[in-house]
XYZ file of C-alpha atoms in Angstrom:
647
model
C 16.761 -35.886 -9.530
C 14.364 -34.452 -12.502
C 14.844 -30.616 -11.914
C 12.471 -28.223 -13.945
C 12.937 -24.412 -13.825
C 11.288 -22.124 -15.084
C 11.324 -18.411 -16.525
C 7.630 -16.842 -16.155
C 6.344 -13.608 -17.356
C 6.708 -10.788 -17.406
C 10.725 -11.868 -17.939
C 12.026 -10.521 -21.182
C 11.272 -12.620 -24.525
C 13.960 -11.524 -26.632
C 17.017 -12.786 -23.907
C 17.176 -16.221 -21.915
C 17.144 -16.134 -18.355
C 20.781 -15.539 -17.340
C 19.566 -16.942 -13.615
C 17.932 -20.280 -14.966
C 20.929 -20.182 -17.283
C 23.648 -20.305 -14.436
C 21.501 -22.645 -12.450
C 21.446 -25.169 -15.094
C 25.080 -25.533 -15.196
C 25.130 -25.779 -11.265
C 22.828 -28.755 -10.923
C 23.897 -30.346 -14.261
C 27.145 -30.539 -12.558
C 25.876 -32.366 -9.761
C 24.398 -34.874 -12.087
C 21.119 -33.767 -12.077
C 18.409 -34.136 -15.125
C 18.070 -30.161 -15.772
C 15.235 -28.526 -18.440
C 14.137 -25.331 -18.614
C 10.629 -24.123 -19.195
C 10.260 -20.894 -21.204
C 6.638 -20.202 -19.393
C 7.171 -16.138 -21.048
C 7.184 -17.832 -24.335
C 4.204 -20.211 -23.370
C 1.953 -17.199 -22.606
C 2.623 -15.132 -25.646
C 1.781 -17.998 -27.661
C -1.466 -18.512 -25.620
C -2.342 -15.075 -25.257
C -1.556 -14.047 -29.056
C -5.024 -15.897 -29.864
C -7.258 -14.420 -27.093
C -6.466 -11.094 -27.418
C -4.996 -8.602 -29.529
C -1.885 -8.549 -28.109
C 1.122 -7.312 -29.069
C 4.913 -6.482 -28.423
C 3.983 -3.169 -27.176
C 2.052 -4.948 -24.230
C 4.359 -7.550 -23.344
C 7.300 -4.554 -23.150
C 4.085 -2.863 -21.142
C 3.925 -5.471 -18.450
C 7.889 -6.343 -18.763
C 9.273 -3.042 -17.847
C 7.216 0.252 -18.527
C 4.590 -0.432 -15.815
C 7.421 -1.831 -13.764
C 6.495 1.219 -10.615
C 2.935 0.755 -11.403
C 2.782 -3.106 -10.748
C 0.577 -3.774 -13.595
C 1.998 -7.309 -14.690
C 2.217 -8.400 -11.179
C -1.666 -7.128 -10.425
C -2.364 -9.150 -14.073
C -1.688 -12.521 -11.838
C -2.650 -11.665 -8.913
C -6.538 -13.033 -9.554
C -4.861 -16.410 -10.761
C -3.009 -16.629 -7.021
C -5.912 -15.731 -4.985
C -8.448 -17.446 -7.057
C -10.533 -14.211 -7.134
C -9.949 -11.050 -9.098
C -8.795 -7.869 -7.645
C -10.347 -4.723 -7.255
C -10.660 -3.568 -10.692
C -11.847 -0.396 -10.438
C -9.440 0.375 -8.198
C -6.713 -0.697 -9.843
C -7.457 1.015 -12.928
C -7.689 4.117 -11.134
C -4.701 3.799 -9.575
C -3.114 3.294 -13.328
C -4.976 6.273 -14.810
C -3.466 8.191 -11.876
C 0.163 7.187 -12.660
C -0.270 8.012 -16.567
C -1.624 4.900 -18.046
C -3.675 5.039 -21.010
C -7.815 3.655 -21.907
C -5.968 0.736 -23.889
C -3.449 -0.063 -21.081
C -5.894 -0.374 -18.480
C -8.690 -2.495 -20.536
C -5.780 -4.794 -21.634
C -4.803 -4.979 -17.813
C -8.158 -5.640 -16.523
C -8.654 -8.138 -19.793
C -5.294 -10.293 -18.841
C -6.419 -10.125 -15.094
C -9.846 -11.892 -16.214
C -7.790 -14.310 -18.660
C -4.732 -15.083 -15.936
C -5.820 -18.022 -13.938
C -6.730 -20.453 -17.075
C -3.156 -20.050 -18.496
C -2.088 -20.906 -14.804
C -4.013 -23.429 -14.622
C -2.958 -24.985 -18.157
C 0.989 -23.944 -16.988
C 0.659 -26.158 -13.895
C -1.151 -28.782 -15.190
C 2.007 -29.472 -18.027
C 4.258 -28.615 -15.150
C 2.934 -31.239 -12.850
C 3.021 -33.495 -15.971
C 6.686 -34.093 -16.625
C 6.718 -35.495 -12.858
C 9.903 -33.533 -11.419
C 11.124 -33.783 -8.326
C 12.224 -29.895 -8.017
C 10.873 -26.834 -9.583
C 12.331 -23.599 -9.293
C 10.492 -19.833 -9.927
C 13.287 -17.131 -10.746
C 11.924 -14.037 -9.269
C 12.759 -10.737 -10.467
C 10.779 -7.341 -11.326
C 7.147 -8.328 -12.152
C 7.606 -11.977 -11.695
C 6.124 -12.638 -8.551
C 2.752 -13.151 -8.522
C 3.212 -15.467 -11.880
C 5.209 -17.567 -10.142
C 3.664 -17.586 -7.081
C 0.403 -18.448 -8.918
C 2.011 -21.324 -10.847
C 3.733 -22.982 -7.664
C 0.238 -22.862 -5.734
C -1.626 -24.454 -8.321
C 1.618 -26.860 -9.420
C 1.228 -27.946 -5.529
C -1.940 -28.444 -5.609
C -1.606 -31.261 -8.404
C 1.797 -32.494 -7.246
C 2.497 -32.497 -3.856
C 5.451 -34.337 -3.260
C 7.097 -31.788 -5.777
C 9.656 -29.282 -3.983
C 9.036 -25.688 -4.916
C 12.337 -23.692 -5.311
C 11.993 -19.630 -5.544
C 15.230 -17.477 -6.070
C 16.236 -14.508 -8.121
C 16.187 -10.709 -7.251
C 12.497 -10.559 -5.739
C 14.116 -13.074 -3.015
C 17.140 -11.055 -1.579
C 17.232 -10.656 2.139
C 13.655 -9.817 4.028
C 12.101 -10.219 0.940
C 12.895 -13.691 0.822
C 12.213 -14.532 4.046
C 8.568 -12.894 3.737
C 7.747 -14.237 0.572
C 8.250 -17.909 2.114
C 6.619 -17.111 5.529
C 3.689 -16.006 3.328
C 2.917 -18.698 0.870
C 3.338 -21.882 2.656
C 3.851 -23.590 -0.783
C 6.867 -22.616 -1.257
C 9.202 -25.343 0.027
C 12.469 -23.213 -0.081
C 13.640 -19.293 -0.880
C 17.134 -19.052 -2.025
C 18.843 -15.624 -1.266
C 21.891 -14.492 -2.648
C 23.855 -15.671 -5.311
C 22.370 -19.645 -5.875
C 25.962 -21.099 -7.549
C 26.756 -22.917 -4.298
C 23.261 -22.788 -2.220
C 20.985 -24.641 -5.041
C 22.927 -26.938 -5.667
C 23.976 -27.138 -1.997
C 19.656 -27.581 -1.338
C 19.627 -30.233 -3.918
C 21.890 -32.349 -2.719
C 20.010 -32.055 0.445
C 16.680 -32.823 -0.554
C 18.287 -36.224 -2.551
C 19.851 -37.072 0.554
C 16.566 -36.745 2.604
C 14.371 -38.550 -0.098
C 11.693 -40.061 2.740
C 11.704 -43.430 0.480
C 15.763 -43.489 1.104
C 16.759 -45.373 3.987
C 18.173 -44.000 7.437
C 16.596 -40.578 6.447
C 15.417 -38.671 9.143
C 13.376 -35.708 9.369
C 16.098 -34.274 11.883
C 19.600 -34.934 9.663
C 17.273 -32.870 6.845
C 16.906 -30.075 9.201
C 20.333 -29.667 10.371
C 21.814 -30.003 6.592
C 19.194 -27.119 5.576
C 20.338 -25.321 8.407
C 24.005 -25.263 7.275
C 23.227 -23.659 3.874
C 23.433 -19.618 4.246
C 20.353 -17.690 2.925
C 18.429 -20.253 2.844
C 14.455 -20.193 3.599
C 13.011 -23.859 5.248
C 10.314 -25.485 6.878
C 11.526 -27.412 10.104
C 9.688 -30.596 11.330
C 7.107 -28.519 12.739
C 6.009 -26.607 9.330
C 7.846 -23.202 11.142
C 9.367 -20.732 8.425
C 13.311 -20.547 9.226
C 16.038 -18.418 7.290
C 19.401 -18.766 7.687
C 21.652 -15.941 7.573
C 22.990 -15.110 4.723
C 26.348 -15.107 3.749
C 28.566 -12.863 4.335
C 31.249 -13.339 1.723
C 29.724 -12.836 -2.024
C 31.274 -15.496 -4.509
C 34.840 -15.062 -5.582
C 35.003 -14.603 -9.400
C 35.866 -17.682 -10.502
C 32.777 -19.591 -8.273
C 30.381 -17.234 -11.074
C 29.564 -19.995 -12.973
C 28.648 -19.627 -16.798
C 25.415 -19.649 -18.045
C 23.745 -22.396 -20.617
C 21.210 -21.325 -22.484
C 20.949 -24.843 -24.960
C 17.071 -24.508 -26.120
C 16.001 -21.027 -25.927
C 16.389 -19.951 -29.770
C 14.716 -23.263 -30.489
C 12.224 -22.301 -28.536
C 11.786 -18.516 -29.408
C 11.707 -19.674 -33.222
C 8.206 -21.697 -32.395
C 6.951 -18.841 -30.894
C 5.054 -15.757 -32.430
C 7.346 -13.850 -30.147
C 10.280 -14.430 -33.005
C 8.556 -12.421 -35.445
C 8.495 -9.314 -32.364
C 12.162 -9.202 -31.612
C 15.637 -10.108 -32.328
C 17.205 -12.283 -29.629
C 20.002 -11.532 -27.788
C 22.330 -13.388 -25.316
C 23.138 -12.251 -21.829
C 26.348 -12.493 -20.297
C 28.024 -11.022 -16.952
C 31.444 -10.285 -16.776
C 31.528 -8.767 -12.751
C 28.502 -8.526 -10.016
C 28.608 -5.513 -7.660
C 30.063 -2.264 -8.114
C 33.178 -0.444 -7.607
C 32.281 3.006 -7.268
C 29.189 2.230 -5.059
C 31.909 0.465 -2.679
C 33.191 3.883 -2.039
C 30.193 6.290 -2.587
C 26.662 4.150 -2.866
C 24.461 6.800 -5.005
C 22.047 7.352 -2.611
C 18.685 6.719 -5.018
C 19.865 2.429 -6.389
C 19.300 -0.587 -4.728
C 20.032 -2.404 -7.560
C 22.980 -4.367 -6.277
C 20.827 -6.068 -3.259
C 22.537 -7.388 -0.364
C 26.209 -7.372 -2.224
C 28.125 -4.742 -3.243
C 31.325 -5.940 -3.051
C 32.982 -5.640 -6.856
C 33.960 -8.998 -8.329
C 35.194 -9.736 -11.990
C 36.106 -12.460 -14.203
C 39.463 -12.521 -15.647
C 39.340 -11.056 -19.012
C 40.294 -13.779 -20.933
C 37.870 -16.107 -19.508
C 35.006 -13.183 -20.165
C 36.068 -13.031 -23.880
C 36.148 -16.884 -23.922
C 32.630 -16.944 -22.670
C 31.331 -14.139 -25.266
C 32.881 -15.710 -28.015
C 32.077 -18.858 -27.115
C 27.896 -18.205 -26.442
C 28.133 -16.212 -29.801
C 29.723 -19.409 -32.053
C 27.488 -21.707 -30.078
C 24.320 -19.732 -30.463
C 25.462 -18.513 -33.769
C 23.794 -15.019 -32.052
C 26.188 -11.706 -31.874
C 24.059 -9.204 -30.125
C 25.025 -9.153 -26.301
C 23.823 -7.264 -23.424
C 26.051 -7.091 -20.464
C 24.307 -7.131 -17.129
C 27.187 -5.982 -15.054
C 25.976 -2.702 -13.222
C 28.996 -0.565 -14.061
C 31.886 -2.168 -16.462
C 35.379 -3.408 -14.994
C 37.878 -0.179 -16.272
C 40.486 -2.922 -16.553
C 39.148 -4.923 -19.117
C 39.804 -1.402 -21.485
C 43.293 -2.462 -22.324
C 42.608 -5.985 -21.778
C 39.073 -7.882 -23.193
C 37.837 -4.668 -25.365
C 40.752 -4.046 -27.030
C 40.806 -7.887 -27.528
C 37.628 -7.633 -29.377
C 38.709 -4.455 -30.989
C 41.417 -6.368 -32.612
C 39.391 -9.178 -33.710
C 37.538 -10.102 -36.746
C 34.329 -11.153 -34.491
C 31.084 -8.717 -35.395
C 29.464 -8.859 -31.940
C 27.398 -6.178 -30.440
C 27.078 -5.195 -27.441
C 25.428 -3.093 -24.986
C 27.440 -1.897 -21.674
C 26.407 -0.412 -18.357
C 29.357 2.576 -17.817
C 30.413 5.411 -15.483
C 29.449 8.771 -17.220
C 33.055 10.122 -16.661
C 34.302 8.024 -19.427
C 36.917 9.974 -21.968
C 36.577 10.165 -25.719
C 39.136 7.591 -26.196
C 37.196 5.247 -23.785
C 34.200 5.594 -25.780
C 36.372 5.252 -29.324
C 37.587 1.656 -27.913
C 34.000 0.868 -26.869
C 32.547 1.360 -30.117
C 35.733 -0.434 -31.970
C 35.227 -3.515 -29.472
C 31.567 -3.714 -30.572
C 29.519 -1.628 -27.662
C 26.730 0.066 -29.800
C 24.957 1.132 -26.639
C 26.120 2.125 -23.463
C 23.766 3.205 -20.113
C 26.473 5.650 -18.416
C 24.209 5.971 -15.678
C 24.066 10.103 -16.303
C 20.946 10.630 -14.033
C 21.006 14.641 -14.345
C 22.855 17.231 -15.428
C 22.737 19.154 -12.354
C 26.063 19.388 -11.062
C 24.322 20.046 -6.972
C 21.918 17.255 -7.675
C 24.352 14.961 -8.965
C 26.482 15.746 -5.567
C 22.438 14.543 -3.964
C 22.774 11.396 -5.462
C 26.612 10.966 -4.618
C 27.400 10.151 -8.760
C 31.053 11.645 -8.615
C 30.760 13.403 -11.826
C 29.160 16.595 -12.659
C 26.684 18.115 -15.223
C 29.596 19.107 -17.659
C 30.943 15.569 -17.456
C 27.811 14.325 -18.312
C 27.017 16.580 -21.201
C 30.441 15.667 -22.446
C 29.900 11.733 -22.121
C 26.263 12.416 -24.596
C 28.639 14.419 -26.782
C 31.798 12.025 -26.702
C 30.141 8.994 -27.191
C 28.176 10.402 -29.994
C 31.051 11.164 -31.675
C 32.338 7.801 -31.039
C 29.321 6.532 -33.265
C 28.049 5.002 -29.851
C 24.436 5.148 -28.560
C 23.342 6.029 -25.207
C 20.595 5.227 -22.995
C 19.351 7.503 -19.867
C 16.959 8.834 -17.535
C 16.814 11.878 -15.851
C 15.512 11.780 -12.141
C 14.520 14.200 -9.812
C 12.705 14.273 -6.372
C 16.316 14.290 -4.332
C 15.568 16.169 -0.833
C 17.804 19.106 -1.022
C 17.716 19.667 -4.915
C 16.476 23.397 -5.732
C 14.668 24.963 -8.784
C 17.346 26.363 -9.967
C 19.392 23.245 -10.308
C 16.707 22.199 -12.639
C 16.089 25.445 -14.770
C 19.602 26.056 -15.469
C 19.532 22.994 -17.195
C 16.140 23.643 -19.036
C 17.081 26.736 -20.169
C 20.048 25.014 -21.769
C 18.350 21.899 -23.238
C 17.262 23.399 -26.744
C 21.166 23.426 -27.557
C 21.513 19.803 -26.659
C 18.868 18.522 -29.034
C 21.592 17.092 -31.564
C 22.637 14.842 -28.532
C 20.608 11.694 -27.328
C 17.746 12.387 -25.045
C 16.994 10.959 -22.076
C 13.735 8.191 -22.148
C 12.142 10.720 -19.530
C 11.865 12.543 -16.555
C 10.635 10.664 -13.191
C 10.431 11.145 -9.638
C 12.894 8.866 -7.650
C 11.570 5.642 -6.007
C 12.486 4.765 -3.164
C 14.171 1.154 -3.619
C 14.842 -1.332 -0.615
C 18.823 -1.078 -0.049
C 19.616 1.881 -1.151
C 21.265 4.521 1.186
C 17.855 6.680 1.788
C 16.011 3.419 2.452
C 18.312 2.758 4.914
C 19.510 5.666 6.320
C 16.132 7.849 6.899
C 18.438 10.923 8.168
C 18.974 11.364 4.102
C 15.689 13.013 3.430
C 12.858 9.991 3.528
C 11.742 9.381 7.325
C 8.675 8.131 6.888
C 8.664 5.384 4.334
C 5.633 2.593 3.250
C 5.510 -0.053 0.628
C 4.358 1.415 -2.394
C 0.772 1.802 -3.123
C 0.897 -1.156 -5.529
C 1.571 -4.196 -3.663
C -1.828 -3.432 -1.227
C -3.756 -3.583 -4.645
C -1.991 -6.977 -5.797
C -1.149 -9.050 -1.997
C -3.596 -10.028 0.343
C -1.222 -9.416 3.493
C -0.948 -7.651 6.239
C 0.871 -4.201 6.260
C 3.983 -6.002 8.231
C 4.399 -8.567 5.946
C 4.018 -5.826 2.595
C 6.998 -4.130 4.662
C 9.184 -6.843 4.520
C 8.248 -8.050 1.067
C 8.004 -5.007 -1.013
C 11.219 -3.058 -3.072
C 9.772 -0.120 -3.641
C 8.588 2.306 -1.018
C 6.795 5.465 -1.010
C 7.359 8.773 0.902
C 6.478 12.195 0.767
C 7.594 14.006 -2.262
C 10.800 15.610 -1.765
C 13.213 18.016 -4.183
C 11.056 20.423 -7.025
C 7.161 20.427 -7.029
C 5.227 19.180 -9.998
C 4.849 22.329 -11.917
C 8.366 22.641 -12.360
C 8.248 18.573 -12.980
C 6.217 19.239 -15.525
C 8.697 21.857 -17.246
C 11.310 19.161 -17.539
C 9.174 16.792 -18.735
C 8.050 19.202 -21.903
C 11.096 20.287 -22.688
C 12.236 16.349 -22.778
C 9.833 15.441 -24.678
C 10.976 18.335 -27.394
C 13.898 17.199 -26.735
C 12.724 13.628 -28.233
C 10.534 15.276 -31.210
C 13.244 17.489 -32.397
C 16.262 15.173 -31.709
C 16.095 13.063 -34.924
C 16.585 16.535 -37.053
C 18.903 18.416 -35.214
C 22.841 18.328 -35.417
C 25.898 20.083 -34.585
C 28.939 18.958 -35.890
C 32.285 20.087 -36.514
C 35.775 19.844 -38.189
C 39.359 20.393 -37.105
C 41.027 20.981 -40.236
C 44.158 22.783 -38.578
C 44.006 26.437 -39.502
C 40.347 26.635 -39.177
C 37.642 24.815 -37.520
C 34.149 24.518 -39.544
C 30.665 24.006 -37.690
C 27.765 22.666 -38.965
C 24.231 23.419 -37.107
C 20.879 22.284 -37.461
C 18.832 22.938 -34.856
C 15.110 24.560 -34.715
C 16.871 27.210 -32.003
C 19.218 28.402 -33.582
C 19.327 30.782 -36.957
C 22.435 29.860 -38.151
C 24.064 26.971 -40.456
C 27.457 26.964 -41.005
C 30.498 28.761 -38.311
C 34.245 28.732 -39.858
C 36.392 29.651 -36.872
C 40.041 30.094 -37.828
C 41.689 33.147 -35.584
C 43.977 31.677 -33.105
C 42.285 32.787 -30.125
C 39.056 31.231 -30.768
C 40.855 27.715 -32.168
C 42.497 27.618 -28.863
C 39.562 28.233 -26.781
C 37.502 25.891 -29.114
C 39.892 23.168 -28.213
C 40.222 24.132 -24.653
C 36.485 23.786 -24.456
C 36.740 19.953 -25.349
C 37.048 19.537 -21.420
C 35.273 21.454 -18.873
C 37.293 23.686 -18.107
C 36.658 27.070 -15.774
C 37.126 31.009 -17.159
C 40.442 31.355 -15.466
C 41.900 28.351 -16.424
C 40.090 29.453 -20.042
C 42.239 32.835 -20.211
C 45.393 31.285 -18.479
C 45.496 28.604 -21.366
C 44.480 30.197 -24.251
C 46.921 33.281 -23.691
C 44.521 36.283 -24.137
C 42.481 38.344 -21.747
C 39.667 37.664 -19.683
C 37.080 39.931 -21.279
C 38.338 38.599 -24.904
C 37.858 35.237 -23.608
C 34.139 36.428 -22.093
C 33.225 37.944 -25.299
C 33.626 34.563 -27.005
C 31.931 32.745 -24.843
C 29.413 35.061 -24.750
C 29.127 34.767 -28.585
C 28.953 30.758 -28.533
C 26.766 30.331 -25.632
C 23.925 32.512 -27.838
C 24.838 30.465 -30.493
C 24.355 27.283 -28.570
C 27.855 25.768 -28.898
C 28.680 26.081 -25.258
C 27.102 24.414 -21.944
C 27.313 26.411 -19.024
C 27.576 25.897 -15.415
C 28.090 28.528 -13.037
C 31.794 29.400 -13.690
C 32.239 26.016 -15.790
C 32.244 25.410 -19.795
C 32.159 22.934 -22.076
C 31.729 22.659 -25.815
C 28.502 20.700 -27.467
C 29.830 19.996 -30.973
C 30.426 16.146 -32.131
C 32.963 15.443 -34.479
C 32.195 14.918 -38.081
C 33.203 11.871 -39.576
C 36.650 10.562 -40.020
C 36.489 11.350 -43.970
C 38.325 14.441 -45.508
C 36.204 17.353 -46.573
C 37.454 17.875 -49.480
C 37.572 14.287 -51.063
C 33.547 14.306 -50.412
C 33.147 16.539 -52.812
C 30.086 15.414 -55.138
C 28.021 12.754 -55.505
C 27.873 11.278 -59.583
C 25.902 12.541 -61.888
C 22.618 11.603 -61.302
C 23.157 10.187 -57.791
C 21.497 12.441 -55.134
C 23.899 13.488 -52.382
C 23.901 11.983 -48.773
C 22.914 14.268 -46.029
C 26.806 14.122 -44.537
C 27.672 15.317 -47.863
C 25.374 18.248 -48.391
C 27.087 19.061 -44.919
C 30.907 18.862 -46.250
C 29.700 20.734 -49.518
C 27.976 23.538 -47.092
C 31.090 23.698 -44.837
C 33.349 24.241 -48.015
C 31.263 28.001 -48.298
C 31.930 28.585 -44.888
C 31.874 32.761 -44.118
C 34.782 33.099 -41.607
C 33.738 34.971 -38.842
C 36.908 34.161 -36.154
């Protein structure tokens, strides 16, 4: 059979889709005729000449307005044939923070929608295929939904495939109960269901002989997760499976095509492309202790990964084939075997490939070293807070220290990291979050957070499904009444995020974190505390708009050892018991730092806030030539060399 998926917006233009990429290779094995149909790349090149659109709004529609449901309300007018309630819809964005431009781009895509639908379906119905499947996930839906109803329309005897995130469990089921042109919802992982359907529908061709409509249905029936019409046009779903995919059933993605593709497009001039790759699904520590706010790993947590050598095969592989090194790794929390194993593999190679990690925030600084040597310039250690009692909220297993000291460690590590701070836990108290305010000026040298937002409540997560946690009363969000046409049940079933009451600090004190973020972000790319272990004394550099004061030499022993105590959190008993002095000499120094802003504080807990310098000598960076003006890392080594000793 002719199989034709395709990869709508709002899914990311600067990666293929991993999904359609995995897929591929499961019904090219089967012998199938497989092409892929970058419809994200279609639109930008459409759109590019209608309006003045830009990066900025695809990322817009892509991911920023993700809560909002602005690229999903954009299509929404191409699947019902009618537009939407403007008005209201732009309200609705003003209210959540969008700006003039984003809203008269919104309401100018959700006028412009249904003729690139139309055109999409039209070429779709064109190449004839026999199967065409919609990956779903994030603000997919309604593009896809919109492109099957009109593809349908033109080509009925063509069998419309959805699957992806958007389809896990009820969501699935109601998005297939609700559009009746949608032959089939696959949910769960599709390795051995799509190609499982395929083989199906082939089988129960009506021109093949001895097919009956009865042998169909009871060979759709055996195929968990699956979504089907029987003889009588009823909506069935089969239970899902029970037992996620072993590792080696995680098939490996091809993604022959894309860069082709992307390189016709006006989109190659926006981004730099970058390869996905997966080396596990699920996660380990939500096994044990699911954080109570993330849904994200749908109806299967169980933690599964590939044998190292066969994910460093596949990495290495993709990157000679595609001649591409930048990697992101979708894998919600990374595998803490493949340290010794894979990373120190690509530590040891000669390969220059980048790559960007999802990590537990309790991470050490050798962790982060062999990251950075194996290639990870970004990690997302999933910090979340630095609120040791809200952290407990959300279940996270670390605390606030741990978290300062995995922005601080991987820093020094010459590692970047990405994270959001989130509030709105029921239980959390002002103080948790002023604490850490106060505190925030002495962190600007670290990397900020991209914000501060109020916790969504996300389908199969703990307080979704466990109302006793805080959330009792739960709807679909406000969104999906503004972009469906359903009834309330079937928004219930079909929705992913929900809202509730507000729970945890008020808005006031919302807006206090917020503002001191957002200094945070302005003074950030100025500000930096360093320092140097040279032995006998210790020499710290500061520049940060809080603090009066350049350059610290500490070089008694008390305050060396306590310096270097401080590397770990560590508490003011274990502090005096360690560093062999008294309590109030050991207060008095702490004291002394904290109004410095060298030391994070938590109740009873400390921990230092200083990255290491660079690996070079101090002395040997002496001067730049004559005539050669000096770096700014130099003009630091030349100022620590004048260093007044005050330990």
């Amino acid at each position: 059979m002719k199989i034709l998926l395709v990869n709508m917006p709002w899914g990311s233009i600067e990666v293929p889709s991993l999904a359609l990429g995995i897929l591929r290779t499961a019904a090219e094995s089967g012998g199938h005729e497989v092409q892929v149909r970058h419809a994200n790349l279609d639109f930008v090149d459409w759109v590019v000449g209608r309006t003045a659109f830009g990066l900025g709004d695809y990322t817009y529609y892509s991911t920023s307005s993700y809560f909002q449901g602005a690229g999903d309300w954009v299509f929404s007018s191409a699947l019902y044939d009618r537009p939407g309630d403007v008005d209201a819809f732009s309200a609705f964005l003003a209210a959540n923070g969008a700006g003039a431009a984003e809203i008269a781009m919104t309401t100018a895509l959700h006028g412009l929608a249904p003729e690139f639908t139309a055109r999409l379906a039209t070429d779709l119905a064109g190449e004839r295929p026999d199967v065409v499947g919609f990956t779903t996930t994030f603000q997919q839906n309604t593009a896809s939904l919109a492109a099957a109803r009109l593809l349908k329309r033109l080509s009925p005897g063509t069998r419309i495939v959805f699957g992806g995130a958007n389809c896990d469990g009820e969501m699935g089921a109601a998005l297939h109960r609700s559009f009746p042109f949608v032959d089939h919802v696959v949910r769960g992982e599709g390795e051995t269901a799509f190609p499982a359907l395929l083989a199906a529908l082939a089988e129960d061709d009506p021109g093949t002989a001895g097919a009956s409509a009865a042998s169909g249905d009871d060979t759709l029936a055996g195929i968990p997760g699956l979504c089907w019409r029987d003889g009588s046009g009823t909506s069935r779903a089969n239970p899902m499976s029970r037992r996620p995919l072993a590792p080696g059933q995680i098939l490996a993605p091809a993604y022959d095509g894309f860069f082709e593709r992307l390189d016709a497009s006006p989109a190659a001039r926006w981004v730099q492309p970058k390869l996905l790759v997966e080396g596990s699904r699920g996660c380990w520590w939500g096994e044990k202790h699911h954080c109570t706010f993330c849904g994200l790993n749908g109806s299967f947590m169980e933690f599964r990964s590939k044998s190292p050598d066969r994910f460093y095969d596949e990495v290495t592989g993709l990157a000679e084939r595609h001649q591409v090194l930048d990697f992101v790794v979708v894998d919600n929390i990374l595998d803490m075997g493949y340290f010794d194993t894979v990373l120190r593999r690509l530590a040891e190679s000669d390969h220059d490939i980048r790559l960007h990690f999802e990590v537990k925030s309790n991470l050490r600084r050798h962790q982060f070293q062999l990251l950075g040597e194996a290639g990870a310039v970004m990690v997302q250690p999933g910090i979340e807070s630095l609120s040791t009692p809200v952290l407990r909220l959300m279940d996270k297993g670390v605390t606030g220290c741990q978290n300062v000291r995995a922005l601080r460690d991987a820093q020094s590590a010459g590692v970047s990291s990405c994270w959001n701070y989130l509030y709105g836990f029921p239980g959390e108290a002002d103080q948790d979050y002023r604490a850490v305010i106060r505190q925030i000026p002495l962190l600007h040298h670290l990397e900020p957070p991209a914000g501060a937002s109020r916790i969504a409540i996300e389908r199969f997560s703990p307080y979704f499904d466990k109302p006793e946690l805080g959330f009792p009363d739960l709807r679909p969000a406000q969104q999906y009444a503004e972009i469906y046409r359903l009834p309330e049940n079937e928004l219930t079933d079909l929705a992913y995020l929900f809202s509730a009451a507000p729970q945890g600090i008020d808005e006031p004190l919302a807006a206090e974190l917020s503002a001191a973020i957002d200094t945070w972000h302005q003074r950030y790319p100025a500000s930096r505390l360093t320092y140097q272990d040279l032995g006998t004394r210790i020499v710290l550099l500061s520049r940060r708009q809080a603090y009066d004061w350049t350059v610290l030499e500490l070089s008694s022993p008390e305050r060396l050892a306590l310096f270097r105590l401080l590397d770990q959190p560590r508490g003011l008993a274990t502090l005096t018991a360690r560093a062999g002095t008294d309590e109030p000499t050991v207060r008095a120094v702490l004291d002394d730092w904290i109004r410095r802003g060298l030391v994070f504080q938590e109740n009873d807990t400390f921990i230092q806030v200083a990255v290491e310098a660079g690996s070079q000598v101090l002395f040997r960076l002496d001067d730049a030539r004559p005539g050669e003006e000096k770096s700014a890392e130099q003009n630091e080594q030349q100022e620590a060399r004048h260093a007044v000793a005050v330990g």
